[in-house]
Coordinates of C-alpha atoms and ligand atoms in Angstrom, one line a residue:
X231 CA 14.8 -17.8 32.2
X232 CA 17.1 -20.6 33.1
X233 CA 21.0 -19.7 31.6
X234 CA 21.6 -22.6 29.9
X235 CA 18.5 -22.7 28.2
X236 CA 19.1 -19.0 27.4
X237 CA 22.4 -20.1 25.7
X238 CA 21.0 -22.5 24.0
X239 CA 18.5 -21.4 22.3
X240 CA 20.5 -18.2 21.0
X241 CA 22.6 -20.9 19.5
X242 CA 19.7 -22.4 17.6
X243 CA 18.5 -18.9 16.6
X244 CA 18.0 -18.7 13.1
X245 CA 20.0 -15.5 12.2
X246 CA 18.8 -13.5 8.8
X247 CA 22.3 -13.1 7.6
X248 CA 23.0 -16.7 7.8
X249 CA 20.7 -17.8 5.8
X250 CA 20.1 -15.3 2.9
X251 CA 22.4 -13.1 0.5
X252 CA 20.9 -9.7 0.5
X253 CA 23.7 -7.3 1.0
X254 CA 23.5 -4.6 -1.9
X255 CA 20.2 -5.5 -3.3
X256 CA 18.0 -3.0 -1.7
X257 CA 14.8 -2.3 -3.8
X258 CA 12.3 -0.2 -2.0
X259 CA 11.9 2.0 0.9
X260 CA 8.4 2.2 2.5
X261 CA 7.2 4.3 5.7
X262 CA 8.2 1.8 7.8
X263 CA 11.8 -0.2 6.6
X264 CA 14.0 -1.1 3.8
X265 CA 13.2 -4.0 1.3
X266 CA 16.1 -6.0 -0.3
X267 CA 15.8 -8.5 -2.6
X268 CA 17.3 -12.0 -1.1
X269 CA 18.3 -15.6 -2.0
X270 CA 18.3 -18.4 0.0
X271 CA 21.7 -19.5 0.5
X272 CA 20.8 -23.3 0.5
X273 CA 22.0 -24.2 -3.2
X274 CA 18.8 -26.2 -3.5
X275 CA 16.4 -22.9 -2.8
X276 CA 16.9 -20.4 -5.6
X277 CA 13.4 -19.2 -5.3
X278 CA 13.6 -15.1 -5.0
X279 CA 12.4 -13.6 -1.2
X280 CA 11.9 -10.4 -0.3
X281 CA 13.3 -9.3 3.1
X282 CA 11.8 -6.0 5.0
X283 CA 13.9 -4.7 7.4
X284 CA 11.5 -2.7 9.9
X285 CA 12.7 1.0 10.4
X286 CA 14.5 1.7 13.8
X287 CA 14.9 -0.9 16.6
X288 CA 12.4 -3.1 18.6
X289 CA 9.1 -3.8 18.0
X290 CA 7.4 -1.1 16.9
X291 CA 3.4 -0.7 17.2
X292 CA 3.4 -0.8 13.3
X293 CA 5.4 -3.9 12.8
X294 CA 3.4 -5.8 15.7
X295 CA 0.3 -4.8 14.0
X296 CA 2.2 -6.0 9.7
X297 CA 3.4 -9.2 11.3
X298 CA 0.1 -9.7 13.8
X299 CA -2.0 -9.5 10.2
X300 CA 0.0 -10.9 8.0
X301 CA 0.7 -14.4 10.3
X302 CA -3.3 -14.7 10.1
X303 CA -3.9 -13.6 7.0
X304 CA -3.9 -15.6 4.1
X305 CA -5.2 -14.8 0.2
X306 CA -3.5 -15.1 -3.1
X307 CA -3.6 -11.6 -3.5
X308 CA -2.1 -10.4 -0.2
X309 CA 1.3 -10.4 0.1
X310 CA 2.8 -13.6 2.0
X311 CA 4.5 -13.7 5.0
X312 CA 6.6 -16.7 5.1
X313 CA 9.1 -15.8 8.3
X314 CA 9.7 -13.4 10.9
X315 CA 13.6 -12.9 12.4
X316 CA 14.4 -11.1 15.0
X317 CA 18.4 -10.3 15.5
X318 CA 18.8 -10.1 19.3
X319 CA 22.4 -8.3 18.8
X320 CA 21.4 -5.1 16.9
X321 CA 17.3 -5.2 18.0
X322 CA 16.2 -5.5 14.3
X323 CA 13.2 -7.0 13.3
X324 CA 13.4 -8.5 9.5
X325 CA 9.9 -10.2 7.5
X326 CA 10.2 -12.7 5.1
X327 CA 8.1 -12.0 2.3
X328 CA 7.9 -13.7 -1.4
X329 CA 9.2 -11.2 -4.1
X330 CA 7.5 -9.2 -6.4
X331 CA 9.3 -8.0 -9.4
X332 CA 6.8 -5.3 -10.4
X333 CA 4.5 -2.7 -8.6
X334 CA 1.9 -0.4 -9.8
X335 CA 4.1 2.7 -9.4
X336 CA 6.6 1.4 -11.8
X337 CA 4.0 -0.2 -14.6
X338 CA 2.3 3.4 -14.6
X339 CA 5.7 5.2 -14.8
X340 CA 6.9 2.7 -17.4
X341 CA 3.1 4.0 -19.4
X342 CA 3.3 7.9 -18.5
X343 CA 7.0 7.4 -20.1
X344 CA 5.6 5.9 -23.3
X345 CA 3.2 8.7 -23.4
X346 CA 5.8 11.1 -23.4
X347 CA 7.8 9.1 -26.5
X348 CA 4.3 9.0 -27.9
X349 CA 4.5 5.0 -27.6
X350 CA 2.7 2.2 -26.0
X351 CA 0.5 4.6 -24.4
X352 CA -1.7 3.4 -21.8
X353 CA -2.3 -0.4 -19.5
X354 CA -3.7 -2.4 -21.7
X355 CA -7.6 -2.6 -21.0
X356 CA -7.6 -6.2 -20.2
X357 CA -4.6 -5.8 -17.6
X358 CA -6.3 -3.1 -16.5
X359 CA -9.0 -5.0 -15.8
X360 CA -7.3 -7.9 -14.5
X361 CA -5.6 -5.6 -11.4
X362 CA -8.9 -3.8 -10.3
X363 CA -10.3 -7.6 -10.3
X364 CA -7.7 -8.8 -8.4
X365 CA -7.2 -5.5 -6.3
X366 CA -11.1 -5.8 -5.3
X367 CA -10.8 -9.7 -4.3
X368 CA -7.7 -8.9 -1.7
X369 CA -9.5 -6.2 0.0
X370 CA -12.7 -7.8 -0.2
X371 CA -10.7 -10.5 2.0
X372 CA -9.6 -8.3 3.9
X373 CA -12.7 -6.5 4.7
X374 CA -14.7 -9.5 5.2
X375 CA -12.4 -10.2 8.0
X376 CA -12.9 -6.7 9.7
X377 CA -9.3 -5.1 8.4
X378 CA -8.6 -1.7 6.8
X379 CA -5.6 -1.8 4.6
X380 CA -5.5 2.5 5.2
X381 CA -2.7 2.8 2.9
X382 CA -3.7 2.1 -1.0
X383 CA -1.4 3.0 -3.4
X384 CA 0.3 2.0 -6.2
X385 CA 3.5 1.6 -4.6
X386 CA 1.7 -1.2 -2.4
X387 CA 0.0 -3.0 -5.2
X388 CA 2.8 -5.6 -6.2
X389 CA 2.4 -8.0 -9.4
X390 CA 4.6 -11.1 -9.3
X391 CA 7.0 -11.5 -12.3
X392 CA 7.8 -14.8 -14.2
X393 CA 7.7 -17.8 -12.5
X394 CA 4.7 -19.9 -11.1
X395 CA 2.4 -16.9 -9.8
X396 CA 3.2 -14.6 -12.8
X397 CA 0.7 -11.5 -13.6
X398 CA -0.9 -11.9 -10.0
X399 CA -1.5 -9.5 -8.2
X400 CA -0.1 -8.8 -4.3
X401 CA -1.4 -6.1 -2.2
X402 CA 1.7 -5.2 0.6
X403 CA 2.7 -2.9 3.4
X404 CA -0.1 -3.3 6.6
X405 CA 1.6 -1.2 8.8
X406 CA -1.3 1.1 8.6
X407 CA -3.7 -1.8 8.6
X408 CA -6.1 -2.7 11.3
X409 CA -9.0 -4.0 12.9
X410 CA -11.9 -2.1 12.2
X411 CA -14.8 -4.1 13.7
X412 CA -15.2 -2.5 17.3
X413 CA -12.6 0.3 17.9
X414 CA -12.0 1.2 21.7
X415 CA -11.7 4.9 20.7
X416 CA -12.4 6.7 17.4
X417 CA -9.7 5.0 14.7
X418 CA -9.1 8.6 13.9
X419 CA -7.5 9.6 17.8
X420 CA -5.1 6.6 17.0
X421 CA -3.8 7.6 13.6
X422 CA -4.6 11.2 12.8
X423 CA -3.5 10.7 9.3
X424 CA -3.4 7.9 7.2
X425 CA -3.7 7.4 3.5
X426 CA -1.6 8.5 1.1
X427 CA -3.1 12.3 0.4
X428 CA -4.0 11.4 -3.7
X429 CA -5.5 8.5 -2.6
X430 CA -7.3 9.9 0.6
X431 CA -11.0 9.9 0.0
X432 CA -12.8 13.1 1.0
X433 CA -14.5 12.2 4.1
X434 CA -10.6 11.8 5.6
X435 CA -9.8 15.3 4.0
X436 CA -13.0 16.4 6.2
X437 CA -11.8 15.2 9.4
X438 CA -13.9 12.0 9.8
X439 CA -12.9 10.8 13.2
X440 CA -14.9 6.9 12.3
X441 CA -13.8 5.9 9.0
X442 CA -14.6 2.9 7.2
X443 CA -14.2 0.7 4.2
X444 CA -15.3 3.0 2.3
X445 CA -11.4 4.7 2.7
X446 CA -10.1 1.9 0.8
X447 CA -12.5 1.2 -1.8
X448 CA -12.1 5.5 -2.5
X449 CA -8.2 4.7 -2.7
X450 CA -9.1 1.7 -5.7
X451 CA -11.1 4.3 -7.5
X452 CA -8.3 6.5 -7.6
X453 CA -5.8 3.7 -8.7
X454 CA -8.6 2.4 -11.3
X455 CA -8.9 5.6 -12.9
X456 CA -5.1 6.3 -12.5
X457 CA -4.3 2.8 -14.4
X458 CA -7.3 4.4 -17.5
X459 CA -5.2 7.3 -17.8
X460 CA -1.4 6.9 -16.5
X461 CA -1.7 9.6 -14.4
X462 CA -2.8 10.2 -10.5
X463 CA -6.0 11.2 -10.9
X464 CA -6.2 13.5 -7.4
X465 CA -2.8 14.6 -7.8
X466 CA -1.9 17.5 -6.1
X467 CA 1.3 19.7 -5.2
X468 CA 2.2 19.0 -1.6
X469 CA 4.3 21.1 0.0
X470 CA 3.9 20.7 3.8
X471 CA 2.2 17.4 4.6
X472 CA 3.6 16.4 7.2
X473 CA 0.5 17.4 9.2
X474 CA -1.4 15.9 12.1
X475 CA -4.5 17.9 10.8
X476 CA -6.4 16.3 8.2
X477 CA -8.0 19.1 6.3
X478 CA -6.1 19.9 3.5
X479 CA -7.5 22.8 1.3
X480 CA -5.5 22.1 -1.7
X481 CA -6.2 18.4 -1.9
X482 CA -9.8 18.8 -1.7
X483 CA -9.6 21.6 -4.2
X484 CA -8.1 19.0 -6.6
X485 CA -10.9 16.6 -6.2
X486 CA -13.6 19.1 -6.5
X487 CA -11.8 20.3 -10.0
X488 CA -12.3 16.5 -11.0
X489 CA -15.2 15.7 -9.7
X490 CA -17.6 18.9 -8.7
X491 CA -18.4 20.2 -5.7
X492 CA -20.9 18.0 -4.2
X493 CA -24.9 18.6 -4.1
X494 CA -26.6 18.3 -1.0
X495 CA -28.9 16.0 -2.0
X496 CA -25.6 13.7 -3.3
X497 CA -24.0 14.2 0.6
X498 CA -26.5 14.5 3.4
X499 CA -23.9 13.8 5.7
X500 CA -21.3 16.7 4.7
X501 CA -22.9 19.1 6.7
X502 CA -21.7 16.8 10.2
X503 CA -18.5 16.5 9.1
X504 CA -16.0 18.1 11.8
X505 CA -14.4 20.3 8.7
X506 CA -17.7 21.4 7.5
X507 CA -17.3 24.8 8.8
X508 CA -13.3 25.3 7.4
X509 CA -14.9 23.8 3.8
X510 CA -17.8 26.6 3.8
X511 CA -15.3 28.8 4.5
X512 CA -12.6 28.3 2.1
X513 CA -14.9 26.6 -0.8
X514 CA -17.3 28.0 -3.2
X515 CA -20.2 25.6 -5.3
X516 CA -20.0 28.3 -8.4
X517 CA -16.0 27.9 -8.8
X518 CA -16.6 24.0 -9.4
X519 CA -19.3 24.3 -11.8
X520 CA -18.3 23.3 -14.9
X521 CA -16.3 20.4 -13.5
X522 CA -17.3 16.8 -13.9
X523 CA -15.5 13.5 -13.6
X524 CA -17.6 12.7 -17.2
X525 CA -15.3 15.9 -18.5
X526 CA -12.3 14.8 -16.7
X527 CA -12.5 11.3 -18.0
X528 CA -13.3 12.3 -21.7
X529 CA -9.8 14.3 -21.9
X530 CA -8.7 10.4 -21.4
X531 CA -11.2 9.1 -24.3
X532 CA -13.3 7.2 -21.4
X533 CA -16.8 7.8 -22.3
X534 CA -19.2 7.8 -19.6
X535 CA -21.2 5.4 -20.8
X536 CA -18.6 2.4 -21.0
X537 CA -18.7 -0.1 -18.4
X538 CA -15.7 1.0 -16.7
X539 CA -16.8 5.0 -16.4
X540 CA -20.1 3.5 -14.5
X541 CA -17.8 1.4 -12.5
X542 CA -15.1 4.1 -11.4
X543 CA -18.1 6.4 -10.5
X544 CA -19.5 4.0 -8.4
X545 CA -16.1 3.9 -6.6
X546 CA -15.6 7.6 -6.4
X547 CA -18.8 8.3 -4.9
X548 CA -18.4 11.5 -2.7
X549 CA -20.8 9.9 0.0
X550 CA -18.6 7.2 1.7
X551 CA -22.3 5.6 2.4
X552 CA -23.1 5.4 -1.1
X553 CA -20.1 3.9 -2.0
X554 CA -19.8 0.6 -3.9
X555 CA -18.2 -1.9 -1.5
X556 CA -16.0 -4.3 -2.8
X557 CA -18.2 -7.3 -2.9
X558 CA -20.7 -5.5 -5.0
X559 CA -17.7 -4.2 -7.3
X560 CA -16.5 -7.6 -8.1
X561 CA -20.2 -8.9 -9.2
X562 CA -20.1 -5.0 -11.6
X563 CA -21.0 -5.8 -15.3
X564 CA -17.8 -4.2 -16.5
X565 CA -16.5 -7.5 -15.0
X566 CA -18.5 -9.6 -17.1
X567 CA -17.3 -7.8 -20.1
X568 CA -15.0 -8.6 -22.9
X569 CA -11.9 -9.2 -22.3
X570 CA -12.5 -11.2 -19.2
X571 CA -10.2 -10.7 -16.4
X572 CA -7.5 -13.3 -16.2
X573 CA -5.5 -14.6 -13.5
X574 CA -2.2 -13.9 -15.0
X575 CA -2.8 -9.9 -15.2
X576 CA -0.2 -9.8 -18.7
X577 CA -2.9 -12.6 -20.0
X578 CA 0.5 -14.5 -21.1
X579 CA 2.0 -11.9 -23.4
X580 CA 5.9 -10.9 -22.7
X581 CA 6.3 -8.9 -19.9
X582 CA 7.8 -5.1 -20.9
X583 CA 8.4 -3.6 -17.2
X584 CA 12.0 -3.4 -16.4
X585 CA 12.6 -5.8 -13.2
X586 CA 13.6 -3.7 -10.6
X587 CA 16.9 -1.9 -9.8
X588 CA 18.9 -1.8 -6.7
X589 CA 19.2 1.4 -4.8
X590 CA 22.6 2.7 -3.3
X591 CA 22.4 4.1 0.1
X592 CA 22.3 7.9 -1.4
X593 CA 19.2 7.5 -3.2
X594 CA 17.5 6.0 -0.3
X595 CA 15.4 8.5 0.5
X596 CA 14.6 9.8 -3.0
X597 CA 13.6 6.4 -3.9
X598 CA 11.3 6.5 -0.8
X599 CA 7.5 6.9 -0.4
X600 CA 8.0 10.3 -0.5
X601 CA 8.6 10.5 -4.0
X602 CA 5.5 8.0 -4.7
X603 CA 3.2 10.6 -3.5
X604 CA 3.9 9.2 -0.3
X605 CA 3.6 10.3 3.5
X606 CA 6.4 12.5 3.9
X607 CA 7.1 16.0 2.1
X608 CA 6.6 15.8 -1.7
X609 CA 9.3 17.7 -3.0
X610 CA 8.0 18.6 -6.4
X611 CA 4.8 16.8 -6.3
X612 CA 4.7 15.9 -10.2
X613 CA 5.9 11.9 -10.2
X614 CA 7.2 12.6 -13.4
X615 CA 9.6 15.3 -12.2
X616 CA 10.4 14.1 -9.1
X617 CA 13.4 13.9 -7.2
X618 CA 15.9 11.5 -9.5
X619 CA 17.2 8.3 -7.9
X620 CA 20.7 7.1 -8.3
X621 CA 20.2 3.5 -9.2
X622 CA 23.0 1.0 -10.1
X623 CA 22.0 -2.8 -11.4
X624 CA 23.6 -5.7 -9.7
X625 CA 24.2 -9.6 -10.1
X626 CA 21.7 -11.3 -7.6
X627 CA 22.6 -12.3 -4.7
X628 CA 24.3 -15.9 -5.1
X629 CA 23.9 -18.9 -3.0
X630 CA 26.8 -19.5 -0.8
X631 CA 26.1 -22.9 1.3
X632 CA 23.2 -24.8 2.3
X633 CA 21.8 -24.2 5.5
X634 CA 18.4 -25.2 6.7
X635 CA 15.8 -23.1 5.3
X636 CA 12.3 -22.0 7.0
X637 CA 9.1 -23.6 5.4
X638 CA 6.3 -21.5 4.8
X639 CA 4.4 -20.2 7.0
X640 CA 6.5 -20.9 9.7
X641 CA 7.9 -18.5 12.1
X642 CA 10.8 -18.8 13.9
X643 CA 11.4 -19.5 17.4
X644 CA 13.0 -16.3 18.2
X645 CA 8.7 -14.9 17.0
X646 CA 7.3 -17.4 19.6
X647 CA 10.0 -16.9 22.2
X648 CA 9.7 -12.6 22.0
X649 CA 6.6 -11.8 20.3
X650 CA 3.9 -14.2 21.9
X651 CA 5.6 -12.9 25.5
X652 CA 3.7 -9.6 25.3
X653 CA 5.9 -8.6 28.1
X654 CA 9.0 -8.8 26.5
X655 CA 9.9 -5.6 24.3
X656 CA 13.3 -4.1 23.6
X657 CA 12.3 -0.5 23.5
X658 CA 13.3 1.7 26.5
X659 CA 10.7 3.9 25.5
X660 CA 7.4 3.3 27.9
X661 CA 4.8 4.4 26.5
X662 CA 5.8 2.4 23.3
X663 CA 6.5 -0.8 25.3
X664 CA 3.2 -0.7 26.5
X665 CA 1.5 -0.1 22.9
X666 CA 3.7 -3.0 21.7
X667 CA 1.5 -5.2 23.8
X668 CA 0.1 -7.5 21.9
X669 CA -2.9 -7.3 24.7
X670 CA -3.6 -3.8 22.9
X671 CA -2.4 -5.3 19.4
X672 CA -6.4 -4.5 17.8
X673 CA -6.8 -1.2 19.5
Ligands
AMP1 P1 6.7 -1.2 1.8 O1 7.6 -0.8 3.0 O2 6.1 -2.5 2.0 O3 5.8 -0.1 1.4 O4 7.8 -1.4 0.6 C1 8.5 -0.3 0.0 C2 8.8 -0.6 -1.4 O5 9.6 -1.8 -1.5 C3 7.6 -0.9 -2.2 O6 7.0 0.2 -2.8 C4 8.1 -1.8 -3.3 O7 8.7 -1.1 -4.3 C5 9.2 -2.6 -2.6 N1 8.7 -3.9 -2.1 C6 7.9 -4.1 -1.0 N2 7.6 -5.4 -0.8 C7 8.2 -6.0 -1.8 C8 8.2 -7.4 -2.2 N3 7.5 -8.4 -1.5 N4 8.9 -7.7 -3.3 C9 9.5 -6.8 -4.1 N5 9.5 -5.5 -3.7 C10 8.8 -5.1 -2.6

């Protein structure tokens, strides 16, 4: 590249730190980078941003593939990404994203702790159905365009706080998502393990090497029935997890005590599953007998012939074939029930979350996916004993001076000038520079 030009366009760059306040006001820690909670500091901007810095340096396969999706994707329940930054002097890559003060881990944790104080026990039923509703339409986006979100959680399911998109609902973190439509090689050789072990339908557990939608729509069935009852359905002590073999005998264990073990005749398909052989091994039909998700659900006061028990079964169906997808879901009767579900999931009533608190860097990692039942290892594996954050709260960021601020949907020149050159990657690392090509970006 010519030098001058070179010069001057580093002097246009637009840097992060120049334009936002975020130092301090960390609020989450995903599997792939750290989220702080940011202000513009142009005096006329005081809208709230979220800024995810992506774990380690360069581009990395996984925030090629968040930033590939989100540019194209857009839906008022997925989350929005408004700018991309890359800082050429340490090699970070930063997303700007619009804030979310609440998430479904929190809202549940904010429920199971009333239920402990014998208080406000559960979501209400008509915020409850406002989510799935809302939940269903982003991933019915999303699968309508040939994407897998792969990793539905809580955690990931933001709600926006006061202001003009309050009570909606904002599915985040695609680093696990991709393109499903016509995979090169098994999706299963790329990514061994994905999903969140509660929320990782059978099938996965089984060692499907072609999964589908079906994952997903599994994973809502797990957060449906976990927002009925304030607690993780499939939950399940995890000691070791961090395992590049999918079976896992105690997780499937778990889900036969809630569900059964399945018939035959309800999962032809069971018998071709690569982990057929370990499950006949390890399993027995007569030890699941009396188990039922009609029993499981009546400890909860859900009857199984409401409108929501026939809907949750539908989306917990062992049979990943059988499965309700999400466009049928959304058309369900329990949808066309009193209460209807409203765009604003807190239907206009005060909000009772706590907005979120900053995190120091000590409680980084406790604070991290980990202890949402996440990827890594789960130290106690009961949410409600997990390992205890240190959290301080903080003044927001303040505006400093007005600088030119990016519009939406814009990315900056630093994207087009490094991220459209699919030749042009920081990492040293070969292999990686080649995966970071957006030529494979789909695979
Ligand atoms: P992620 O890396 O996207 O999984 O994010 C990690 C955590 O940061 C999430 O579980 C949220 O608690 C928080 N977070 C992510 N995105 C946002 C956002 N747009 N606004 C507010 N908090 C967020």
């Amino acid at each position: 590249m010519d030098y001058d030009f070179k010069v001057k366009l580093a002097g246009e760059r637009l840097k992060v730190e120049d334009l936002f306040e975020y130092e301090g006001c960390k609020v989450g820690r995903g599997t792939y980078g750290h989220v702080y909670k940011a202000k513009s500091k142009n005096e006329g901007d005081q809208k709230e941003y979220a800024l995810k810095l992506i774990e380690g340096t360069g581009l990395s396969m996984s925030a090629c593939r968040e930033i590939a999706l989100l540019r194209e994707l857009k839906h008022p329940n997925l989350i929005n990404l408004q700018k991309v930054f890359l800082s050429h002097s340490d090699r970070k890559v930063w997303l700007l994203i619009e804030y979310a003060e609440h998430d479904l881990w929190h809202i549940i944790k904010f429920h199971r702790a009333a239920k402990a104080n014998k208080k406000n026990v559960y979501v209400p039923k008509g915020m409850v159905k406002s989510l799935l509703h809302q939940i269903l339409d982003g991933i019915r986006y999303l699968h309508t365009n040939w994407i897998l979100h792969r990793d539905l959680k809580p955690a990931n399911i933001l709600v926006m706080g006061e202001g003009p998109e309050r009570g909606r609902v904002k599915i985040a973190d695609m680093g696990f998502a991709r393109l499903f439509n016509s995979p090169l090689k098994p999706l299963a050789d790329l990514d061994p393990v994905v999903v969140t072990f509660w929320y990782r339908a059978p099938e996965l557990l089984l060692g499907a090497r072609h999964y589908t939608k079906a994952i997903d729509i599994w994973a809502i069935g797990c957060i449906f029935a976990e927002l009925l009852t304030s607690e993780p359905i499939f939950h399940c002590r995890q000691e070791d997890i961090k395992t590049s073999n999918p079976y896992h005998h105690d997780q499937l264990d778990r889900i036969f005590n809630v569900m059964g073990f399945p018939q035959e005749k309800d999962w032809e398909d069971i018998r071709k599953m690569p982990e057929h052989g370990n499950l006949m091994k390890d399993f027995k039909r007569a030890n699941y007998q009396s188990c039922s998700l009609v029993k499981y659900m009546d400890r909860y006061k859900i009857k199984p012939d409401t409108k929501a028990f026939i809907l949750l079964s539908k989306l917990l169906l062992m049979d990943p074939t059988k499965r309700i997808t999400s466009e049928q879901s959304l058309q369900d009767p329990y949808f066309q029930e009193d209460p209807l579900p409203t765009s604003d999931v807190f239907a206009g009533h005060p909000i009772p979350y706590p907005k979120r608190e900053f995190l120091t860097d000590d409680d980084q990692e406790d604070k991290s996916d980990a202890s949402k039942g996440g990827q890594q290892t789960v130290q106690t594996g009961d949410p409600n004993h997990g390992p205890q954050a240190k959290r301080v709260r903080m003044a927001p960021p303040h505006p400093v001076s007005s600088s030119g601020m990016p519009q939406q949907g814009q990315v900056s020149n630093d994207y087009h000038s490094h991220i459209s050159n699919t030749n042009v990657m920081y990492s040293n690392n070969s292999q990686q520079q080649q995966q970071n090509s957006f030529g494979m970006r789909y695979q």
